[in-house]
CSV table of C-alpha atoms in Angstrom, one decimal:
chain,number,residue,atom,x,y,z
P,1,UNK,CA,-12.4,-16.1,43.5
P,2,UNK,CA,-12.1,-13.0,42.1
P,3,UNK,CA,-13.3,-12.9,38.2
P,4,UNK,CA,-13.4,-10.3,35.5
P,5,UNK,CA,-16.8,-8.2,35.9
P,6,UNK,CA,-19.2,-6.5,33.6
P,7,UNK,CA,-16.9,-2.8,34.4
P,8,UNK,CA,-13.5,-4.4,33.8
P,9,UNK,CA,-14.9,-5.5,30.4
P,10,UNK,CA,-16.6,-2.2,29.7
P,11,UNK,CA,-13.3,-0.5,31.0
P,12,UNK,CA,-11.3,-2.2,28.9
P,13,UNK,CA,-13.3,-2.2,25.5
P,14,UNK,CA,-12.9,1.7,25.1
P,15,UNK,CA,-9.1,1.2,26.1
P,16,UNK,CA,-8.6,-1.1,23.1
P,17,UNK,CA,-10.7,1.2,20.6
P,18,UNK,CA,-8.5,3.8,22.1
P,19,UNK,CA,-4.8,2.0,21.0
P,20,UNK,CA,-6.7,1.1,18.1
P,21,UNK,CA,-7.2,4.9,16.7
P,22,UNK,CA,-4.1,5.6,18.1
P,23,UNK,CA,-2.2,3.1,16.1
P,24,UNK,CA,-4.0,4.1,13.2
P,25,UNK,CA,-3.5,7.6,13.7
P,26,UNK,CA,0.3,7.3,13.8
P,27,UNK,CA,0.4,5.1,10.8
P,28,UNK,CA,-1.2,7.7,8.4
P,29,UNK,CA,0.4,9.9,10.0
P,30,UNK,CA,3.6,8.4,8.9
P,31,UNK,CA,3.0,7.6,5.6
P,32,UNK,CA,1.9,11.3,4.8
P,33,UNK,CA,5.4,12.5,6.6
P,34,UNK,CA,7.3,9.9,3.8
P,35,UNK,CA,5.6,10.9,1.0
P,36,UNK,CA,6.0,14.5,1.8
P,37,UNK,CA,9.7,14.5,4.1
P,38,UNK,CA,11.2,11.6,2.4
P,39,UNK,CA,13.2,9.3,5.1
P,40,UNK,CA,15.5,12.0,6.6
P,41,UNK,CA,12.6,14.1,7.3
P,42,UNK,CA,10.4,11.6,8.8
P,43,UNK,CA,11.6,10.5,12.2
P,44,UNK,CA,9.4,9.1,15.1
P,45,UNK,CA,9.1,12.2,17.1
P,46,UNK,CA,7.5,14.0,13.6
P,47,UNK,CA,5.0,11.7,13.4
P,48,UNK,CA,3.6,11.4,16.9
P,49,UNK,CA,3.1,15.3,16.6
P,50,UNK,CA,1.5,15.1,13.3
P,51,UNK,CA,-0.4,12.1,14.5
P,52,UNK,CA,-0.7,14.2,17.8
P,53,UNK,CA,0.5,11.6,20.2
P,54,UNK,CA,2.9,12.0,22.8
P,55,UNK,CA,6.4,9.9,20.9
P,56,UNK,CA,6.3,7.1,24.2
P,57,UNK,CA,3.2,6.5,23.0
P,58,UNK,CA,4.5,6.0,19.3
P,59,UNK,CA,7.3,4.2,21.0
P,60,UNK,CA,4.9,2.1,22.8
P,61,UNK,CA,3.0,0.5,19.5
P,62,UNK,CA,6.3,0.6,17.6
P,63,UNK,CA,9.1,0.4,19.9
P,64,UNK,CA,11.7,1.2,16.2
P,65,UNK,CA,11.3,3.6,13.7
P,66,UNK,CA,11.8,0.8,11.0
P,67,UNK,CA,8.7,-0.8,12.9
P,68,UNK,CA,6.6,2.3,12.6
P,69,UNK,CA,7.3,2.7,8.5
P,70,UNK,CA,7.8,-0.8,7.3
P,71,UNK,CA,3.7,-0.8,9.2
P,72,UNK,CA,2.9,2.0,7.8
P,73,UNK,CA,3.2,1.2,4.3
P,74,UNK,CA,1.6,-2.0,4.6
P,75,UNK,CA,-1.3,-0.9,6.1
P,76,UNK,CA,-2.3,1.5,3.4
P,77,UNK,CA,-0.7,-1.0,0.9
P,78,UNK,CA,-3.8,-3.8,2.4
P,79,UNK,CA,-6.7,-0.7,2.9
P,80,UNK,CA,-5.9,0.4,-0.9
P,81,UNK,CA,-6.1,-3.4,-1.9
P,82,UNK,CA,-9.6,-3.4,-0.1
P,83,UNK,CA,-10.1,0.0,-2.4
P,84,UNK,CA,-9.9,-2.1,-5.3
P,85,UNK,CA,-11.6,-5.2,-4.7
P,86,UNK,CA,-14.4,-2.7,-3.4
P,87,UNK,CA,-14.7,-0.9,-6.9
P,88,UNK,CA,-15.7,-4.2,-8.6
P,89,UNK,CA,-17.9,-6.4,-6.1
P,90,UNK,CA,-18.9,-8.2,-9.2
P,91,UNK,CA,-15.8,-8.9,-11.1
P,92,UNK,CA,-14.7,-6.9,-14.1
P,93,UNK,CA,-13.4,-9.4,-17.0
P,94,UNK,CA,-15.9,-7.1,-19.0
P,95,UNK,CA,-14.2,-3.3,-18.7
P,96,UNK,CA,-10.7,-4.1,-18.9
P,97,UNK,CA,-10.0,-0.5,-19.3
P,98,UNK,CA,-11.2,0.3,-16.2
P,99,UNK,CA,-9.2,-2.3,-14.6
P,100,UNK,CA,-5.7,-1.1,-16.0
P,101,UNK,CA,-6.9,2.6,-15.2
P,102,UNK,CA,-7.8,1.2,-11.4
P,103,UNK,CA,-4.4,-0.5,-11.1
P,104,UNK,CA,-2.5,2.7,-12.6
P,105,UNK,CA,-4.1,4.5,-9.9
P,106,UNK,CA,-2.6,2.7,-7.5
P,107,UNK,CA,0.6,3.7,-8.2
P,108,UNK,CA,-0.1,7.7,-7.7
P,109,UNK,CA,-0.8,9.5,-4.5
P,110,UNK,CA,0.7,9.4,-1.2
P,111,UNK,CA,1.1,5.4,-0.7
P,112,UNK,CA,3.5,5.2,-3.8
P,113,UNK,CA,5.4,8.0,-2.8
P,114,UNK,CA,6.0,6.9,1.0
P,115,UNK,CA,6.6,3.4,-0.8
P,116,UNK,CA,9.3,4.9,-2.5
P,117,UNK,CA,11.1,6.5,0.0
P,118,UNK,CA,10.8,3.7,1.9
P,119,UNK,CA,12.6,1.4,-1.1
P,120,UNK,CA,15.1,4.2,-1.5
P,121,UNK,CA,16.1,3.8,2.0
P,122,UNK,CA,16.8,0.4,2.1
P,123,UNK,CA,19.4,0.5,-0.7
P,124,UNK,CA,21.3,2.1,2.2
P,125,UNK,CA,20.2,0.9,5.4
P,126,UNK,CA,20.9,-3.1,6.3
P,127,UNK,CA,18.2,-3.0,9.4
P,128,UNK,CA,15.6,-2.1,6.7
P,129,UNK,CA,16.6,-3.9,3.4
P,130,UNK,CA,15.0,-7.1,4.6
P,131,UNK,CA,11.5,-5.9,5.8
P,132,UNK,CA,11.0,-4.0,3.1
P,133,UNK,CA,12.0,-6.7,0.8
P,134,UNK,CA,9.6,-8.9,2.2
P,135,UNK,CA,6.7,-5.9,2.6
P,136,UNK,CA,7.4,-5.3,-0.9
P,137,UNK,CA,7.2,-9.1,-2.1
P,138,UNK,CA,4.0,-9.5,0.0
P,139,UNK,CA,2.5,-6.9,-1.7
P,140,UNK,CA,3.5,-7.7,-4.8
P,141,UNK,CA,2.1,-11.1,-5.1
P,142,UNK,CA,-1.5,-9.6,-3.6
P,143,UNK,CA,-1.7,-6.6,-6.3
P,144,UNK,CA,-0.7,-9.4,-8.8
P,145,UNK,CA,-3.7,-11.8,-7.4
P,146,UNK,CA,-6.2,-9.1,-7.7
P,147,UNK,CA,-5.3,-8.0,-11.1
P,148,UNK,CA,-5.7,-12.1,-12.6
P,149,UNK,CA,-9.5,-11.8,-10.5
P,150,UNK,CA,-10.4,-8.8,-11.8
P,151,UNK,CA,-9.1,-9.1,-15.7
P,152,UNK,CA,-10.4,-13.0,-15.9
P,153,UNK,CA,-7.2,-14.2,-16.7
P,154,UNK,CA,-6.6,-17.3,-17.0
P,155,UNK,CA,-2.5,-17.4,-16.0
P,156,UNK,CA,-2.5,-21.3,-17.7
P,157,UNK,CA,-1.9,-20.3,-21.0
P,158,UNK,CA,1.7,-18.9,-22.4
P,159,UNK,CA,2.4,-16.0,-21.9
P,160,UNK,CA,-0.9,-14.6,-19.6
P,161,UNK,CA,1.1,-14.2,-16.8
P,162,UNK,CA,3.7,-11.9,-17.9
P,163,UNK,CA,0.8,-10.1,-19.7
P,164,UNK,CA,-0.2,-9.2,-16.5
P,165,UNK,CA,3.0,-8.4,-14.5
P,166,UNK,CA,3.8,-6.4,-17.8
P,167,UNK,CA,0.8,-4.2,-17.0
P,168,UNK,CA,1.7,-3.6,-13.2
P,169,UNK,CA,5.1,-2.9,-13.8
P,170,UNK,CA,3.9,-0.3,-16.8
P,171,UNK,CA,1.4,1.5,-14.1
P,172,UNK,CA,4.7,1.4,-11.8
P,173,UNK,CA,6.4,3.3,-14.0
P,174,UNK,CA,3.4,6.2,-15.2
P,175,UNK,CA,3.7,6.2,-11.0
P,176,UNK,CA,7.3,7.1,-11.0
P,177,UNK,CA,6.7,9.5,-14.0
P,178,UNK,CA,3.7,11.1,-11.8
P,179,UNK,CA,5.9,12.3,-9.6
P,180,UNK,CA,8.0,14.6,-11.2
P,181,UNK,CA,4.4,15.6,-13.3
P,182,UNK,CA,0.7,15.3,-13.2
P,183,UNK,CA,0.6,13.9,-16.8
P,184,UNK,CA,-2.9,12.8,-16.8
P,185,UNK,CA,-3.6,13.1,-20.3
P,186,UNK,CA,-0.8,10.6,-22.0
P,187,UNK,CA,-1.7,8.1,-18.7
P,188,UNK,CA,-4.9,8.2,-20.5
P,189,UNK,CA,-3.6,6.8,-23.6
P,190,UNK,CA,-1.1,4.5,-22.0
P,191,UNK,CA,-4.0,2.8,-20.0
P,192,UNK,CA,-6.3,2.8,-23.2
P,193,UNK,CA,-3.9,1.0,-25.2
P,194,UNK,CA,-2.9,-1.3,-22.4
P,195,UNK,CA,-6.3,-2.3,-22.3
P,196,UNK,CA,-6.2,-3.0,-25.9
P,197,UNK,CA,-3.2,-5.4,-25.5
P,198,UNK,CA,-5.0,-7.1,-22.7
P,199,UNK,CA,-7.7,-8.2,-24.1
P,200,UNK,CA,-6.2,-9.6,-27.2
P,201,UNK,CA,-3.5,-11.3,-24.7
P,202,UNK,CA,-6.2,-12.5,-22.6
P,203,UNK,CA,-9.1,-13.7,-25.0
């Protein structure tokens, strides 16, 4: 009976570390061309050159382009969740501050921006609406998760929980105003006096 061998399994190791990289490759690759081409700009043949695959190889991980974005967004949505987590090992009930500025920076840079277009596209295309509804509900409720671990709230007691959806939706919105301007300074402000309202809201 003929059974796998030692080269079959050696063969195919590199093979799967190979469509590995390549899927990440292309799913970077598309989130850079969304944040920078917007949805019209970004089709499936764009990003296999920027990601420097040949497009039936794009075609071959993610056989639609919806596939390919609705991906792509979530992936960097879960590695910058990882991001976050990884900036306080130990918890961080203590610096409050530095959680709101954390979260705030979540919604600046290239994820927000591809996430963005993404949302902007739905409104108009049926095929998408409902992934991205769902991508955007998924990672919703983790951003909101994290945020309770790392302020120490305790979401049993009036009013905690809107506290902290209040806070995500007001780093949503210095996002949205970070795109039209780097206004670093006020974001400073907001995020200090967020912090401020936290922790009496939380105590």
């Amino acid at each position: 009976m003929g059974g796998v061998t030692t080269e079959d399994r050696v063969e195919r190791v590199p093979k799967q570390d190979r469509s590995r990289a390549t899927r990440q490759r292309l799913l970077e690759a598309a989130v850079a061309c969304l944040a920078e081409h917007g949805w019209a700009g970004s089709t499936v043949l764009v990003v296999a050159e920027r990601a420097g695959v040949s497009r039936g190889a794009a075609q071959h991980h993610f056989p639609t382009r919806e596939d390919l974005f609705t991906a792509a967004v979530e992936y960097v949505a879960e590695e910058r969740s990882t991001a976050l987590r990884a900036l306080f090992p130990q918890g961080a009930a203590g610096d409050r501050r530095a959680v709101v500025s954390a979260l705030a920076d979540l919604y600046t840079g290239p994820l927000f921006r591809a996430a963005l277009q993404l949302w902007v596209a739905a409104s108009n295309e049926e095929q998408l609406r409902p992934r991205v509804t769902e991508l955007e509900a998924r990672v919703g409720r983790e951003t909101h998760r994290i945020a309770v671990e790392l302020l120490g709230a305790d979401e049993s007691r009036p009013g905690v929980r809107e506290a902290v959806q209040g806070l995500l939706d007001m780093a949503r919105g210095l996002g949205l105003a970070n795109l039209l301007t780097d206004d670093g300074a006020r974001r400073e402000r907001v995020v200090t006096q967020w912090a401020t309202l936290l922790d009496q809201a939380l105590r």
